[in-house]
Short mmCIF file of N, CA and C in Angstrom, two decimals:
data_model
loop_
_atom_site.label_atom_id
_atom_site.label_comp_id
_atom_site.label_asym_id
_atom_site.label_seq_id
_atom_site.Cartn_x
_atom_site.Cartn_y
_atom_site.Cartn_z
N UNK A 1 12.40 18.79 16.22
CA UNK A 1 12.18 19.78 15.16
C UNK A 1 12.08 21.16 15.82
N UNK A 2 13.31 22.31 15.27
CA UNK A 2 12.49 23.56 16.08
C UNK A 2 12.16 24.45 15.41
N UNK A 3 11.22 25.33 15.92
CA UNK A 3 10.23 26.27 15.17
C UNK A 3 10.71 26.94 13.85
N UNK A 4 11.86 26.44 13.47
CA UNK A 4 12.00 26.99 11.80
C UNK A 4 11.51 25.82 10.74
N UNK A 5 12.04 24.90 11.32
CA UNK A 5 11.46 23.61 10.74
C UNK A 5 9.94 23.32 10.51
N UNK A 6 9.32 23.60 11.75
CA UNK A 6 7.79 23.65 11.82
C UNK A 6 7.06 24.73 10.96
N UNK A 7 7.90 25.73 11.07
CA UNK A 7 7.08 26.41 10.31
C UNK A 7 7.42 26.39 8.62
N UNK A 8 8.28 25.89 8.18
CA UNK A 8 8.92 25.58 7.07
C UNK A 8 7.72 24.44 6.65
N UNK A 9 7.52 23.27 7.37
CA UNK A 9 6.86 22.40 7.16
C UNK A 9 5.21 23.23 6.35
N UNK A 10 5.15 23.60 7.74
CA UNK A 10 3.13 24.09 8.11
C UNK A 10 3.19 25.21 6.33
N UNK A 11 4.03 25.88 6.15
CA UNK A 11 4.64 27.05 5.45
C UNK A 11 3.73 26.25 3.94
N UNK A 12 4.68 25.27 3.85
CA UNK A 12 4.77 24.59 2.47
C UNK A 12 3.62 23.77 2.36
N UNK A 13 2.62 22.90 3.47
CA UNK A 13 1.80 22.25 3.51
C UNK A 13 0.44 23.08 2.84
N UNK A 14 0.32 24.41 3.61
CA UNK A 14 -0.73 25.35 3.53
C UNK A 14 -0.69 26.16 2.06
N UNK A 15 0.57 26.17 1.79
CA UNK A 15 0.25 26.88 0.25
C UNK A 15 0.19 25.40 -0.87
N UNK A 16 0.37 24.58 -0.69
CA UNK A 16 -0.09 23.24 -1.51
C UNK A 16 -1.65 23.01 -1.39
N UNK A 17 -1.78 23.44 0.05
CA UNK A 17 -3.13 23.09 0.05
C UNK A 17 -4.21 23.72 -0.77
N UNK A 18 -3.39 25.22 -1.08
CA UNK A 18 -4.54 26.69 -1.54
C UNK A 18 -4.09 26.66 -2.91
N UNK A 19 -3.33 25.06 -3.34
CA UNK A 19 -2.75 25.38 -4.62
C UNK A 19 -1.87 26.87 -4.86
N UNK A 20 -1.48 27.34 -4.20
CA UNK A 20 -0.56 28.08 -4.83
C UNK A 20 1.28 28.09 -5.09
N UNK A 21 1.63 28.67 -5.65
CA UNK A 21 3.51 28.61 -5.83
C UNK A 21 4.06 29.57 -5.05
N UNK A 22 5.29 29.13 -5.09
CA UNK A 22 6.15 30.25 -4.34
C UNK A 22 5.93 31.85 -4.68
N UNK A 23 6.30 31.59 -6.11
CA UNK A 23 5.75 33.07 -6.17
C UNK A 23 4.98 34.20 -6.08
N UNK A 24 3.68 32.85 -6.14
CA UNK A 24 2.13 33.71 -5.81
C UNK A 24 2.26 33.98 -4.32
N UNK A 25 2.88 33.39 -3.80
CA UNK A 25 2.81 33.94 -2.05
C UNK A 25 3.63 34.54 -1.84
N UNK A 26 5.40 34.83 -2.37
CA UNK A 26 5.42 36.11 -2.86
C UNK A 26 5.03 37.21 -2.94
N UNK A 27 4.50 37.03 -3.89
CA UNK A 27 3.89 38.06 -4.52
C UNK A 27 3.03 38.88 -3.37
N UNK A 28 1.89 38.19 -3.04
CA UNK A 28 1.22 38.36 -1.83
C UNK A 28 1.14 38.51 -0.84
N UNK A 29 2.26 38.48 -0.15
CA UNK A 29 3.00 38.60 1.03
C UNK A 29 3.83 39.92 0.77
N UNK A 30 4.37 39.86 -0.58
CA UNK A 30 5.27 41.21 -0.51
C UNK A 30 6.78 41.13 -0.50
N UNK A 31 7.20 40.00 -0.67
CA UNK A 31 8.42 39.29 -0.45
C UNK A 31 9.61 38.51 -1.83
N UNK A 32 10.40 38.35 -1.82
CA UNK A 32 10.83 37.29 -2.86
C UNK A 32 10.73 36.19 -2.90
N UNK A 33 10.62 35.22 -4.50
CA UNK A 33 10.42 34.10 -4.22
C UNK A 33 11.68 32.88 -3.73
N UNK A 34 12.67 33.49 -3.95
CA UNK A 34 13.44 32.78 -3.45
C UNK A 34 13.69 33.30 -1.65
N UNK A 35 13.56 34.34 -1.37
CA UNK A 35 12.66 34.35 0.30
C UNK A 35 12.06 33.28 0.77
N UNK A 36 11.06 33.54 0.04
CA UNK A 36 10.02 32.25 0.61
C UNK A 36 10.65 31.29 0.91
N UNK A 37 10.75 30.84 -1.08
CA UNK A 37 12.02 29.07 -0.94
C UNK A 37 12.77 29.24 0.60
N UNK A 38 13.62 30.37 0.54
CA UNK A 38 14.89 29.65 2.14
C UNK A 38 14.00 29.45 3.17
N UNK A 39 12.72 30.61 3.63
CA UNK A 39 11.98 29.98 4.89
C UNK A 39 11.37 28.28 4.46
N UNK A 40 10.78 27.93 3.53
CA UNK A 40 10.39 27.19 2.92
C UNK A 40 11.38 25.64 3.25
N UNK A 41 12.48 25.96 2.93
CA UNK A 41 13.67 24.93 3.23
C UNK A 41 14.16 24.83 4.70
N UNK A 42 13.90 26.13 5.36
CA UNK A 42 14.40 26.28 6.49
C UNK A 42 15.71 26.74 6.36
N UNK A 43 15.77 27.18 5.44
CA UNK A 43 17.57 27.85 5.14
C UNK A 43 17.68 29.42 6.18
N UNK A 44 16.65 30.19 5.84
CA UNK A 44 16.95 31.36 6.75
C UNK A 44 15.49 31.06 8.02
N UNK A 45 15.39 32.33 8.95
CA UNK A 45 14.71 32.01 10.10
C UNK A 45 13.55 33.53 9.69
N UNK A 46 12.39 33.50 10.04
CA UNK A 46 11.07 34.75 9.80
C UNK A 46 11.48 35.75 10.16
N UNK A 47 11.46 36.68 10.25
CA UNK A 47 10.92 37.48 11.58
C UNK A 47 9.61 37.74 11.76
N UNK A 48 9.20 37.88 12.91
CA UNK A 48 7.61 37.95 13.44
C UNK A 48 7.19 38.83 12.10
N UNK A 49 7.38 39.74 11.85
CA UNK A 49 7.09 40.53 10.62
C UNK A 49 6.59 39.90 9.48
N UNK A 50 7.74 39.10 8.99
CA UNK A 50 7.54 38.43 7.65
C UNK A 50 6.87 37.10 8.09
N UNK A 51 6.75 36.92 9.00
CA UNK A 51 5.38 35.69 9.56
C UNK A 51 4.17 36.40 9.23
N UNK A 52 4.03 37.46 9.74
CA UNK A 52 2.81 38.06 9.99
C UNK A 52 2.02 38.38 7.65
N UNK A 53 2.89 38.80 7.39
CA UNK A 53 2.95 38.95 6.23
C UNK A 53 2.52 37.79 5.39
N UNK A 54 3.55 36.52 5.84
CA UNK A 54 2.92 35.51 5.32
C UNK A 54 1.49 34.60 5.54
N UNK A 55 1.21 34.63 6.85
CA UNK A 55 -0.03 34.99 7.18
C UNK A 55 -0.71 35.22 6.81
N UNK A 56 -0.65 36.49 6.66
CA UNK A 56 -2.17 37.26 5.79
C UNK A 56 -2.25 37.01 4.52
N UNK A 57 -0.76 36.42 3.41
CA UNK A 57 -1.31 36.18 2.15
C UNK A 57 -1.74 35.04 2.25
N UNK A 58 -2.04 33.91 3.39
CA UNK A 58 -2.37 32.35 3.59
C UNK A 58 -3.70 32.39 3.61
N UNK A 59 -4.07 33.65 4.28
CA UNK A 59 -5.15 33.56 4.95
C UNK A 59 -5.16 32.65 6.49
N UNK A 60 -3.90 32.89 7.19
CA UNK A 60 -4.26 31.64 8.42
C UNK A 60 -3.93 32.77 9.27
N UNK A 61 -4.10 32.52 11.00
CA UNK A 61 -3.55 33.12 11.60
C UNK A 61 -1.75 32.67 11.95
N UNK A 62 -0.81 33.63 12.32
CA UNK A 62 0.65 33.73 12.85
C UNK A 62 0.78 32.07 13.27
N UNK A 63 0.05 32.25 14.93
CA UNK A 63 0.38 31.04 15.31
C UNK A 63 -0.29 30.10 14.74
N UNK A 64 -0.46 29.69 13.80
CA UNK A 64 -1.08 28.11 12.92
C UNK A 64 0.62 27.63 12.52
N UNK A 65 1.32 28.86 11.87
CA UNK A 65 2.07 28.76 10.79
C UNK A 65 3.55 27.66 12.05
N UNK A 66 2.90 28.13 13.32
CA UNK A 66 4.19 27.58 14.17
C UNK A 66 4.13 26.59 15.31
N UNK A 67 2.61 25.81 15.02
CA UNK A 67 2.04 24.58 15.77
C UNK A 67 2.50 23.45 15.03
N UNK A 68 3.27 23.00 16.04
CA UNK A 68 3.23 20.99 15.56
C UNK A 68 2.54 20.12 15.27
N UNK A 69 2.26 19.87 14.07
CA UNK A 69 1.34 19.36 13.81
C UNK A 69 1.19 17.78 14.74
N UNK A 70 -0.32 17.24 14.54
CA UNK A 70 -0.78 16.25 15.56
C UNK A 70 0.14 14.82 15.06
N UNK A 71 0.84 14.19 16.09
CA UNK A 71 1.17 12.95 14.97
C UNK A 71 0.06 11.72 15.15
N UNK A 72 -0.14 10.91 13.59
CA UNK A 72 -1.63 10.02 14.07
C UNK A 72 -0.68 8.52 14.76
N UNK A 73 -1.07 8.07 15.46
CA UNK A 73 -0.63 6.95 16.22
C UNK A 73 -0.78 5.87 15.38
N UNK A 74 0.23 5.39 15.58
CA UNK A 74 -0.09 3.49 14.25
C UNK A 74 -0.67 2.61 15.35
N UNK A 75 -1.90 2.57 14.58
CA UNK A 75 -2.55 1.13 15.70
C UNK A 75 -3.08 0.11 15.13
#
Protein backbone atom coordinates (compact mmCIF):
# COMPACT_ATOMS: atom_id res chain seq x y z
CA UNK A 1 0.00 0.00 0.00
CA UNK A 2 1.66 3.48 -0.66
CA UNK A 3 1.12 6.58 1.17
CA UNK A 4 -1.90 7.67 -1.00
CA UNK A 5 -3.64 4.64 -0.18
CA UNK A 6 -2.86 4.97 3.55
CA UNK A 7 -3.85 8.03 3.77
CA UNK A 8 -7.04 7.57 1.73
CA UNK A 9 -7.72 4.73 4.15
CA UNK A 10 -6.75 6.70 7.73
CA UNK A 11 -8.67 9.86 5.63
CA UNK A 12 -12.04 8.00 5.49
CA UNK A 13 -11.70 5.93 8.80
CA UNK A 14 -11.28 9.28 10.94
CA UNK A 15 -14.11 11.24 9.46
CA UNK A 16 -16.57 8.06 10.05
CA UNK A 17 -15.31 8.03 13.23
CA UNK A 18 -16.27 12.02 14.05
CA UNK A 19 -19.40 11.07 12.12
CA UNK A 20 -18.91 13.44 9.62
CA UNK A 21 -19.48 13.60 5.43
CA UNK A 22 -17.50 14.57 2.78
CA UNK A 23 -18.78 17.71 2.67
CA UNK A 24 -18.58 18.75 6.21
CA UNK A 25 -14.81 18.19 5.88
CA UNK A 26 -14.98 20.11 2.96
CA UNK A 27 -16.34 22.52 4.09
CA UNK A 28 -13.85 22.67 6.95
CA UNK A 29 -10.88 22.14 5.46
CA UNK A 30 -11.70 24.66 2.76
CA UNK A 31 -11.78 22.37 -0.13
CA UNK A 32 -14.33 20.53 -2.52
CA UNK A 33 -16.32 17.73 -1.87
CA UNK A 34 -15.59 15.90 -4.63
CA UNK A 35 -11.68 16.85 -3.66
CA UNK A 36 -11.99 15.10 -0.78
CA UNK A 37 -13.96 12.01 -2.54
CA UNK A 38 -10.62 11.63 -5.13
CA UNK A 39 -8.09 11.84 -2.02
CA UNK A 40 -10.68 9.70 -0.32
CA UNK A 41 -10.56 7.00 -3.27
CA UNK A 42 -7.05 7.63 -3.82
CA UNK A 43 -7.83 8.97 -7.28
CA UNK A 44 -5.63 12.19 -6.91
CA UNK A 45 -2.39 12.50 -4.44
CA UNK A 46 -2.43 15.72 -1.19
CA UNK A 47 -0.17 18.06 -1.18
CA UNK A 48 1.49 18.63 2.22
CA UNK A 49 -0.81 21.73 2.15
CA UNK A 50 -4.09 20.16 1.65
CA UNK A 51 -2.91 17.44 4.30
CA UNK A 52 -2.23 20.00 6.61
CA UNK A 53 -5.72 21.55 5.98
CA UNK A 54 -7.29 18.36 6.32
CA UNK A 55 -5.78 17.91 9.49
CA UNK A 56 -6.87 20.66 11.20
CA UNK A 57 -10.57 20.16 10.11
CA UNK A 58 -9.99 16.31 11.75
CA UNK A 59 -8.63 17.61 14.49
CA UNK A 60 -5.54 14.98 14.18
CA UNK A 61 -2.09 15.76 13.63
CA UNK A 62 -0.44 15.56 9.53
CA UNK A 63 1.43 12.52 10.35
CA UNK A 64 -1.59 10.30 11.90
CA UNK A 65 -3.31 10.90 8.50
CA UNK A 66 -0.06 8.85 6.88
CA UNK A 67 0.75 5.92 9.52
CA UNK A 68 -0.06 2.31 8.74
CA UNK A 69 -2.23 1.29 10.63
CA UNK A 70 -1.28 -1.77 13.25
CA UNK A 71 -2.35 -5.14 11.66
CA UNK A 72 -4.01 -7.45 14.67
CA UNK A 73 -2.42 -10.97 14.26
CA UNK A 74 -4.99 -14.06 13.94
CA UNK A 75 -4.21 -16.29 16.78
Amino acid sequence: MDLKEIMAVNLRRKRHDLQMTQEELAERAGLSARYVGAIERGDVSASVTVLGQIADALGVEPGDLLKKAARLSKS
